[in-house]
Amino acid sequence: MGEALSCRGVTVTFVTLSKYIAQIRKLYTDEQLEKQRINLVGLDGVERGNIFEKAEDLKLSFKPYFEELLRNQKAGKPGPTCVMADRFLFWTKLGFTLHKLYVCDEANPKQRDVAMELQIGWYLFFSNGSIEARLHQYSQKLYSEGSLRISEGTIVGMDNVSKAPGLEFLRAEDLPWSRWAYPEETKKVGEFMVGADGLVLNTFEELERSVVNSLRENLASGSHRDALVFTIGPLSSECNFSVKSEQSDGLSTSPKQAHISFLDQLEDDGQKCVNWLNQQPPSSVLYVCFGTVFSLEQRQIEALAVALEDSQERFVWVLRRDSTDAEDVLPPNYETRIGDRGLVLGGWVPQPQLLTHPSIWGFLSHCGWSSCLDSVKAGVPVLAWPQGADQHANARLLESVWKTAILITQKKGDAMFHQVAADVTGKELDMFVDHDELEAGIRLLMRGQEGRDARERAIDLRRKANAAVDGSDGSSVVSLQRLVDHIQTLRA
């Protein structure tokens, strides 16, 4: 997104922890960053467990930088026109207290919103499309009406949330677990949306039209100004929407194609995967990956391994692990048994580019939003196995609305969310999916009529995604320019 904005004349300052800045600097020279009008600011600090704790930690790390911005503004020095904050960074709007600059005590607290204290514009960024944004927006409405409330650490009235206009395709069980597990934090996201200059969404109009329209129709309520919705996806690593890969195999190590998630493994695993795919027949390979956050428990890994082996289908499996070798988590002699029919990798690979390889037929995915968009851009059908967070809702969108996905199971989540579910509901939930069920799903996607139909619809959806980011009249191109124009008006 930063590159897309900078290519349209916006100077971008990206602020995050120093460890992430160091990763970005592996991709870009100082000269490239200067030419693209991108500044990088690294913050000292550490991160704790879940996403809400990480966001709170970043608040403390951000404080010295904000103090510097405020001093510069008071001194009449140039500063930012606006702030664009991730949806979890509540403190950029709510309750950010600078004790050194403000008189703050329990009797007379003075708290300021970051953007408002600097008197600059403020946008809220959803990296995962419009479904979650609409859920939070509608939840905020229900909270204000009293039909949704928090009682003893649990949200009461969640069934009402799934009835939000624009989200009719969802079922109550598709709602993210975090809305039960972290009720206070998720409530803040809805509060966070009120008063923004705009919502910036990593989606495109044609993909989520009913959701985006409902979001727009209800956004201005409660705002201090008319807020806008900007759909600027599907975002990719290219500097602008028209940049295409110059390599026929889809793999490039240039900054315009590289992704931080596979920096350390790009040369080895990425090229190894491309070389293997080049030897496979067209439209014959199942790509298997569950993202960078979720991990299958050991017995589930073993069941999936058996299913892939028994299916007799060709596959590439990117198996997330920390320090464990693949042979330690796979069945004995597994890689010997599958031979050249399968490839198991333990590092990170350039997923968006690999999915466009001619040998790929389908994608067994956890349905994280980035992976969903990767499948849409590549035009490949999905065998959906959501694990938690927003993934069940994403899978439902692809399965029920676009019919480009087949749900592999109705069971919810892996071991990571098993304990959360048990703590909240007081019930032990069976999350395990046996190898027979997995094998049946694989065969259905790769050889069944359902898989062929999903493939045809995926190719059609790819055309819509390409149209959204092509030329001067693509819906996302137009929306991105509207965002740039809107930012420019804030300088007046």
Coordinates of C-alpha atoms in Angstrom, one line a residue:
M1 CA 0.0 0.0 0.0
G2 CA 2.9 2.4 0.8
E3 CA 4.3 1.9 -2.6
A4 CA 1.0 2.3 -4.3
L5 CA 0.5 5.7 -2.5
S6 CA 4.1 6.8 -3.1
C7 CA 3.8 6.1 -6.8
R8 CA 0.9 8.6 -6.8
G9 CA 2.9 11.4 -5.2
V10 CA 2.2 10.8 -1.5
T11 CA 5.3 10.8 0.8
V12 CA 4.9 7.8 3.0
T13 CA 6.5 7.2 6.5
F14 CA 6.2 3.6 7.6
V15 CA 6.5 3.3 11.4
T16 CA 7.0 -0.1 13.1
L17 CA 9.4 -2.0 15.3
S18 CA 13.0 -1.9 14.3
K19 CA 13.2 -5.7 13.6
Y20 CA 10.6 -5.3 10.8
I21 CA 12.4 -2.2 9.4
A22 CA 15.5 -4.3 9.2
Q23 CA 13.7 -6.9 7.1
I24 CA 12.4 -4.3 4.7
R25 CA 15.9 -2.8 4.3
K26 CA 17.0 -6.2 3.0
L27 CA 14.7 -5.6 0.0
Y28 CA 15.4 -1.9 -0.7
T29 CA 18.4 0.3 -1.0
D30 CA 18.4 3.8 0.6
E31 CA 18.4 5.2 -3.0
Q32 CA 15.3 3.2 -3.9
L33 CA 13.4 4.3 -0.8
E34 CA 14.3 7.9 -1.4
K35 CA 13.3 7.7 -5.0
Q36 CA 9.9 6.2 -4.0
R37 CA 9.4 8.8 -1.3
I38 CA 9.2 6.2 1.4
N39 CA 10.7 6.8 4.9
L40 CA 11.2 4.1 7.4
V41 CA 11.1 4.7 11.2
G42 CA 12.2 1.9 13.5
L43 CA 10.9 1.8 17.1
D44 CA 12.5 0.1 20.0
G45 CA 10.4 -2.4 21.8
V46 CA 9.3 -6.0 22.1
E47 CA 6.1 -7.9 21.3
R48 CA 4.0 -10.2 23.5
G49 CA 1.6 -12.9 22.6
N50 CA -1.7 -12.1 21.0
I51 CA -2.4 -9.3 18.5
F52 CA -4.0 -7.1 21.1
E53 CA -1.0 -7.3 23.4
K54 CA 1.3 -6.6 20.5
A55 CA -0.7 -3.5 19.7
E56 CA -0.5 -2.3 23.3
D57 CA 3.3 -2.8 23.3
L58 CA 3.6 -0.8 20.1
K59 CA 1.8 2.1 21.9
L60 CA 4.7 2.3 24.4
S61 CA 7.2 2.0 21.6
F62 CA 5.5 4.8 19.5
K63 CA 5.4 7.3 22.4
P64 CA 8.9 8.9 21.8
Y65 CA 8.3 9.3 18.1
F66 CA 4.9 10.9 18.7
E67 CA 6.5 13.3 21.2
E68 CA 9.0 14.2 18.5
L69 CA 6.2 14.8 15.9
L70 CA 4.3 17.1 18.4
R71 CA 7.5 19.1 19.2
N72 CA 8.2 19.6 15.5
Q73 CA 4.6 20.7 14.9
K74 CA 4.8 23.2 17.7
A75 CA 8.1 24.5 16.2
G76 CA 6.5 25.0 12.8
K77 CA 8.4 22.2 11.1
P78 CA 6.8 20.1 8.4
G79 CA 5.0 17.0 9.6
P80 CA 2.5 14.4 8.5
T81 CA -0.8 15.2 6.8
C82 CA -2.5 12.2 8.1
V83 CA -2.1 8.9 10.0
M84 CA -3.2 5.6 8.6
A85 CA -3.5 3.1 11.5
D86 CA -4.2 -0.6 11.6
R87 CA -7.5 -1.5 13.1
F88 CA -5.9 -2.9 16.3
L89 CA -4.0 0.3 17.1
F90 CA -6.8 1.8 19.2
W91 CA -4.4 4.2 20.9
T92 CA -3.9 6.3 17.7
K93 CA -7.4 7.5 18.4
L94 CA -8.4 6.6 21.9
G95 CA -6.7 7.1 25.3
F96 CA -3.2 7.9 24.2
T97 CA -1.7 9.8 27.2
L98 CA 1.6 11.6 27.0
H99 CA 2.5 12.2 30.7
K100 CA 5.5 14.3 29.8
L101 CA 3.5 16.7 27.7
Y102 CA 0.1 16.8 29.4
V103 CA -1.0 17.3 33.0
C104 CA -2.6 14.0 33.9
D105 CA -3.8 12.8 37.2
E106 CA -6.7 10.7 38.4
A107 CA -8.7 13.8 39.4
N108 CA -8.2 15.7 36.2
P109 CA -7.2 13.3 33.3
K110 CA -6.4 14.9 30.0
Q111 CA -6.2 12.4 27.2
R112 CA -5.8 13.1 23.5
D113 CA -6.2 11.2 20.4
V114 CA -2.9 11.0 18.4
A115 CA -4.4 12.3 15.1
M116 CA -6.6 14.9 16.8
E117 CA -3.8 16.3 19.0
L118 CA -1.7 16.7 15.9
Q119 CA -4.7 18.1 14.1
I120 CA -4.2 15.8 11.1
G121 CA -6.3 13.4 9.2
W122 CA -6.9 9.9 10.4
Y123 CA -7.7 6.7 8.4
L124 CA -8.4 3.2 9.6
F125 CA -6.8 0.4 7.6
F126 CA -8.3 -3.1 7.4
S127 CA -5.8 -5.4 5.8
N128 CA -8.4 -8.2 5.6
G129 CA -11.2 -6.8 3.6
S130 CA -14.7 -5.6 4.5
I131 CA -16.3 -8.5 6.4
E132 CA -14.6 -7.8 9.7
A133 CA -15.1 -4.1 9.3
R134 CA -18.8 -4.6 8.8
L135 CA -19.0 -6.9 11.7
H136 CA -17.4 -4.4 14.0
Q137 CA -19.5 -1.6 12.6
Y138 CA -22.7 -3.5 13.2
S139 CA -21.6 -4.6 16.6
Q140 CA -21.0 -1.0 17.6
K141 CA -24.6 -0.3 16.6
L142 CA -25.9 -3.2 18.7
Y143 CA -23.8 -2.1 21.7
S144 CA -25.3 1.3 21.5
E145 CA -28.8 -0.1 21.4
G146 CA -28.2 -2.5 24.2
S147 CA -28.9 -5.7 22.2
L148 CA -25.2 -6.6 22.5
R149 CA -23.4 -6.4 25.8
I150 CA -20.4 -7.9 27.7
S151 CA -21.2 -9.9 30.8
E152 CA -18.6 -11.7 32.9
G153 CA -16.0 -11.5 30.1
T154 CA -18.4 -12.9 27.4
I155 CA -20.3 -11.1 24.7
V156 CA -24.1 -11.7 25.1
G157 CA -26.2 -11.4 21.9
M158 CA -23.6 -12.6 19.4
D159 CA -26.3 -14.3 17.3
N160 CA -27.6 -10.8 16.4
V161 CA -24.2 -9.9 14.8
S162 CA -24.5 -12.5 12.1
K163 CA -27.8 -10.8 11.0
A164 CA -26.0 -7.7 9.8
P165 CA -27.3 -6.4 6.5
G166 CA -24.8 -7.2 3.8
L167 CA -23.6 -10.3 5.7
E168 CA -26.6 -12.5 5.0
F169 CA -24.3 -15.3 3.7
L170 CA -22.6 -15.7 7.1
R171 CA -23.7 -18.2 9.8
A172 CA -23.4 -17.5 13.5
E173 CA -20.6 -20.1 13.7
D174 CA -18.6 -18.2 11.1
L175 CA -18.0 -15.3 13.5
P176 CA -14.3 -14.9 14.6
W177 CA -13.5 -16.6 17.9
S178 CA -11.7 -13.4 19.1
R179 CA -15.1 -11.8 19.5
W180 CA -15.8 -14.3 22.3
A181 CA -12.2 -14.7 23.6
Y182 CA -11.3 -10.9 23.7
P183 CA -14.6 -9.1 24.1
E184 CA -13.3 -5.8 25.5
E185 CA -10.6 -5.5 22.8
T186 CA -12.9 -6.4 19.9
K187 CA -15.5 -3.9 21.2
K188 CA -12.8 -1.2 20.9
V189 CA -12.4 -1.8 17.2
G190 CA -16.0 -0.8 16.6
E191 CA -15.5 2.3 18.7
F192 CA -12.3 3.0 16.9
M193 CA -14.1 3.3 13.6
V194 CA -16.3 6.2 14.7
G195 CA -14.9 9.5 13.6
A196 CA -12.4 8.3 11.0
D197 CA -11.8 10.3 7.8
G198 CA -12.1 7.1 6.0
L199 CA -11.8 3.3 6.0
V200 CA -9.1 1.8 3.7
L201 CA -9.8 -1.8 2.8
N202 CA -7.7 -4.4 1.1
T203 CA -10.5 -5.7 -1.2
F204 CA -12.2 -4.7 -4.4
E205 CA -15.8 -3.7 -5.1
E206 CA -16.7 -6.6 -7.2
L207 CA -15.5 -9.2 -4.6
E208 CA -17.5 -7.9 -1.7
R209 CA -20.0 -5.4 -3.2
S210 CA -22.9 -6.1 -0.8
V211 CA -20.7 -5.9 2.3
V212 CA -18.9 -2.7 1.1
N213 CA -22.2 -1.1 0.2
S214 CA -23.6 -1.8 3.7
L215 CA -20.5 -0.5 5.2
R216 CA -20.8 2.7 3.3
E217 CA -24.4 3.2 4.0
N218 CA -23.9 3.0 7.7
L219 CA -20.4 4.6 8.1
A220 CA -21.3 8.2 8.5
S221 CA -23.5 7.7 11.6
G222 CA -21.8 9.0 14.7
S223 CA -18.8 10.5 12.8
H224 CA -17.7 14.0 13.2
R225 CA -17.5 14.2 9.4
D226 CA -18.7 12.2 6.5
A227 CA -16.3 9.3 6.3
L228 CA -15.4 7.5 3.1
V229 CA -14.7 3.9 2.2
F230 CA -11.7 3.2 -0.1
T231 CA -11.4 -0.3 -1.6
I232 CA -7.9 -0.4 -2.9
G233 CA -7.2 -4.2 -3.3
P234 CA -6.1 -6.7 -4.0
L235 CA -2.9 -5.2 -2.7
S236 CA 0.3 -6.8 -3.9
S237 CA 4.0 -6.2 -3.7
E238 CA 4.1 -4.3 -6.9
C239 CA 4.7 -0.5 -6.8
N240 CA 1.5 0.1 -8.7
F241 CA -1.4 -2.0 -10.0
S242 CA 0.0 -2.2 -13.5
V243 CA 3.4 -3.7 -12.7
K244 CA 3.7 -7.3 -13.9
S245 CA 6.3 -9.9 -13.2
E246 CA 9.0 -10.0 -15.9
Q247 CA 9.8 -13.6 -15.3
S248 CA 7.8 -16.4 -16.9
D249 CA 8.1 -18.6 -13.8
G250 CA 6.6 -15.9 -11.6
L251 CA 9.6 -15.8 -9.2
S252 CA 11.6 -12.7 -8.8
T253 CA 14.0 -11.4 -6.1
S254 CA 13.5 -7.8 -7.1
P255 CA 11.9 -5.4 -4.5
K256 CA 8.7 -5.2 -6.7
Q257 CA 8.1 -8.9 -6.3
A258 CA 9.6 -9.9 -3.0
H259 CA 7.7 -10.6 0.2
I260 CA 9.1 -10.2 3.7
S261 CA 7.7 -13.5 4.9
F262 CA 10.1 -15.6 2.9
L263 CA 13.2 -13.4 3.0
D264 CA 15.5 -15.9 4.5
Q265 CA 14.2 -18.8 2.3
L266 CA 13.5 -17.2 -1.0
E267 CA 16.6 -18.3 -2.9
D268 CA 16.6 -21.9 -1.6
D269 CA 13.0 -23.0 -1.1
G270 CA 11.5 -20.6 -3.6
Q271 CA 13.7 -21.6 -6.5
K272 CA 13.5 -25.3 -5.5
C273 CA 9.7 -25.1 -5.6
V274 CA 9.7 -23.4 -9.0
N275 CA 12.1 -26.0 -10.4
W276 CA 9.9 -28.8 -9.2
L277 CA 6.7 -27.2 -10.6
N278 CA 8.4 -26.8 -14.0
Q279 CA 8.6 -30.6 -14.2
Q280 CA 4.9 -31.2 -13.5
P281 CA 2.0 -31.4 -16.0
P282 CA -0.3 -28.4 -16.4
S283 CA -3.0 -28.0 -13.9
S284 CA -2.0 -31.1 -11.9
V285 CA -0.7 -29.8 -8.5
L286 CA -2.3 -29.1 -5.2
Y287 CA -0.6 -26.3 -3.3
V288 CA -0.9 -26.7 0.5
C289 CA -0.1 -23.9 3.0
F290 CA -1.7 -22.6 6.2
G291 CA 0.0 -19.3 6.5
T292 CA 2.6 -17.8 8.9
V293 CA 0.6 -17.9 12.1
F294 CA -1.4 -21.1 12.4
S295 CA 0.2 -24.5 13.0
L296 CA -1.5 -27.9 12.8
E297 CA -1.0 -30.1 15.8
Q298 CA 1.1 -33.2 15.3
R299 CA -1.6 -35.8 14.8
Q300 CA -3.3 -33.5 12.3
I301 CA -0.1 -33.1 10.4
E302 CA 0.2 -36.9 10.2
A303 CA -3.4 -37.3 9.1
L304 CA -2.9 -34.7 6.3
A305 CA 0.3 -36.4 5.2
V306 CA -1.5 -39.7 4.9
A307 CA -4.4 -38.1 3.0
L308 CA -2.0 -36.4 0.5
E309 CA -0.2 -39.7 0.0
D310 CA -3.3 -41.9 -0.4
S311 CA -4.9 -39.4 -2.8
Q312 CA -2.3 -40.0 -5.4
E313 CA -2.4 -36.4 -6.3
R314 CA 0.7 -34.2 -7.0
F315 CA 1.2 -31.6 -4.3
V316 CA 3.5 -28.9 -2.8
W317 CA 3.2 -28.7 1.0
V318 CA 4.7 -25.6 2.7
L319 CA 4.9 -27.0 6.2
R320 CA 5.3 -24.3 8.8
R321 CA 7.6 -25.1 11.6
D322 CA 10.1 -23.3 13.8
S323 CA 13.2 -25.4 14.4
T324 CA 11.9 -28.9 13.7
D325 CA 13.0 -30.8 10.5
A326 CA 10.3 -32.1 8.3
E327 CA 11.3 -35.7 8.8
D328 CA 10.6 -35.2 12.6
V329 CA 7.0 -34.3 12.1
L330 CA 6.1 -36.4 9.0
P331 CA 5.4 -40.2 9.1
P332 CA 8.5 -42.4 8.8
N333 CA 10.1 -42.5 5.3
Y334 CA 7.3 -40.2 4.0
E335 CA 9.3 -38.3 1.5
T336 CA 10.8 -41.5 0.2
R337 CA 7.3 -43.0 -0.3
I338 CA 5.8 -40.0 -2.1
G339 CA 8.9 -39.8 -4.3
D340 CA 8.7 -37.2 -7.1
R341 CA 4.9 -36.9 -6.8
G342 CA 5.1 -34.4 -3.8
L343 CA 7.4 -31.8 -2.4
V344 CA 7.5 -30.8 1.2
L345 CA 9.1 -27.5 2.1
G346 CA 9.9 -26.1 5.6
G347 CA 10.7 -22.5 4.7
W348 CA 8.7 -19.7 3.2
V349 CA 8.0 -19.4 -0.5
P350 CA 6.6 -16.7 -2.8
Q351 CA 3.0 -17.9 -2.6
P352 CA 1.4 -15.3 -4.9
Q353 CA 3.8 -16.1 -7.7
L354 CA 3.7 -19.8 -7.2
L355 CA -0.1 -20.0 -7.4
T356 CA 0.1 -18.5 -10.9
H357 CA 2.3 -21.3 -12.1
P358 CA 0.7 -23.3 -14.9
S359 CA 1.1 -26.6 -13.0
I360 CA -1.1 -25.5 -10.1
W361 CA -4.7 -26.6 -10.1
G362 CA -5.9 -25.9 -6.5
F363 CA -5.0 -24.5 -3.1
L364 CA -5.6 -26.2 0.3
S365 CA -5.7 -23.2 2.5
H366 CA -6.6 -21.9 6.0
C367 CA -8.3 -19.0 4.2
G368 CA -6.5 -16.1 5.8
W369 CA -7.4 -13.0 3.8
S370 CA -4.1 -12.7 2.1
S371 CA -4.3 -16.3 1.0
C372 CA -7.8 -15.8 -0.2
L373 CA -6.7 -12.8 -2.3
D374 CA -3.8 -14.8 -3.6
S375 CA -6.2 -17.5 -4.8
V376 CA -8.5 -14.9 -6.4
K377 CA -5.6 -13.2 -8.3
A378 CA -4.3 -16.6 -9.5
G379 CA -7.7 -17.9 -10.5
V380 CA -7.3 -21.2 -8.5
P381 CA -10.1 -22.9 -6.5
V382 CA -9.7 -23.4 -2.8
L383 CA -10.1 -26.4 -0.6
A384 CA -11.0 -24.4 2.5
W385 CA -9.9 -25.6 6.0
P386 CA -10.2 -22.4 8.2
Q387 CA -8.5 -22.5 11.5
G388 CA -9.7 -19.4 13.4
A389 CA -9.9 -15.6 13.5
D390 CA -11.7 -14.3 10.3
Q391 CA -10.9 -17.4 8.3
H392 CA -14.3 -19.0 8.6
A393 CA -16.0 -15.9 7.4
N394 CA -13.6 -15.6 4.5
A395 CA -14.1 -19.3 3.6
R396 CA -17.9 -18.8 3.6
L397 CA -17.5 -15.8 1.2
L398 CA -15.6 -18.0 -1.3
E399 CA -17.8 -21.0 -0.8
S400 CA -21.3 -19.5 -0.6
V401 CA -21.1 -16.3 -2.6
W402 CA -18.5 -16.9 -5.3
K403 CA -18.5 -20.8 -5.2
T404 CA -14.8 -20.9 -5.8
A405 CA -14.1 -22.9 -2.7
I406 CA -15.1 -26.3 -1.2
L407 CA -15.3 -26.6 2.6
I408 CA -13.2 -29.6 3.7
T409 CA -15.0 -29.8 7.1
Q410 CA -17.5 -28.1 9.3
K411 CA -15.3 -28.4 12.4
K412 CA -14.0 -25.2 13.7
G413 CA -10.3 -24.5 14.3
D414 CA -7.2 -26.3 15.3
A415 CA -5.6 -26.9 18.7
M416 CA -4.7 -23.2 19.0
F417 CA -8.3 -22.2 19.2
H418 CA -9.5 -25.5 20.8
Q419 CA -8.6 -24.3 24.3
V420 CA -10.1 -20.8 23.7
A421 CA -13.3 -22.5 22.6
A422 CA -13.3 -24.8 25.6
D423 CA -12.7 -21.9 28.0
V424 CA -15.5 -19.8 26.6
T425 CA -18.1 -22.4 26.0
G426 CA -17.2 -24.9 28.8
K427 CA -17.4 -27.7 26.2
E428 CA -14.7 -29.9 24.7
L429 CA -14.9 -29.5 20.9
D430 CA -13.7 -32.1 18.5
M431 CA -11.4 -30.3 16.1
F432 CA -9.7 -33.3 14.6
V433 CA -10.2 -34.1 10.9
D434 CA -9.3 -37.7 10.0
H435 CA -7.3 -38.6 6.9
D436 CA -10.3 -40.1 5.1
E437 CA -12.2 -36.9 5.3
L438 CA -9.2 -34.9 4.1
E439 CA -8.5 -37.4 1.3
A440 CA -12.1 -37.1 0.1
G441 CA -11.9 -33.3 0.0
I442 CA -8.6 -33.5 -1.9
R443 CA -10.1 -35.8 -4.5
L444 CA -13.2 -33.7 -4.8
L445 CA -11.2 -30.6 -5.6
M446 CA -8.7 -32.2 -7.9
R447 CA -10.9 -34.7 -9.8
G448 CA -14.5 -34.1 -9.0
Q449 CA -17.1 -32.0 -10.9
E450 CA -17.3 -29.7 -8.0
G451 CA -13.6 -28.9 -8.3
R452 CA -13.9 -28.3 -12.1
D453 CA -16.9 -26.0 -11.5
A454 CA -15.0 -24.1 -8.8
R455 CA -12.0 -23.7 -11.1
E456 CA -14.2 -22.2 -13.9
R457 CA -15.6 -19.7 -11.4
A458 CA -12.2 -18.9 -9.9
I459 CA -10.9 -18.0 -13.4
D460 CA -13.9 -15.7 -13.9
L461 CA -13.2 -14.1 -10.5
R462 CA -9.6 -13.6 -11.5
R463 CA -10.7 -11.6 -14.5
K464 CA -12.7 -9.3 -12.1
A465 CA -9.7 -8.9 -9.9
N466 CA -7.5 -8.0 -12.8
A467 CA -10.0 -5.5 -14.1
A468 CA -10.2 -3.8 -10.7
V469 CA -6.5 -3.0 -10.8
D470 CA -6.0 -2.4 -14.5
G471 CA -6.0 0.7 -16.6
S472 CA -7.3 4.0 -15.4
D473 CA -10.9 3.0 -14.8
G474 CA -10.5 -0.2 -12.7
S475 CA -12.6 0.1 -9.5
S476 CA -9.5 -0.1 -7.2
V477 CA -7.5 2.2 -9.3
V478 CA -10.2 4.8 -9.1
S479 CA -10.6 4.3 -5.4
L480 CA -6.9 4.6 -4.8
Q481 CA -6.8 7.8 -6.6
R482 CA -9.8 9.0 -4.6
L483 CA -7.8 8.2 -1.5
V484 CA -4.8 10.2 -2.7
D485 CA -7.1 13.1 -3.6
H486 CA -8.7 13.0 -0.2
I487 CA -5.4 13.0 1.5
Q488 CA -4.4 16.1 -0.5
T489 CA -7.5 17.9 0.6
L490 CA -6.4 17.5 4.2
R491 CA -3.4 19.8 3.5
A492 CA -5.7 22.7 2.6

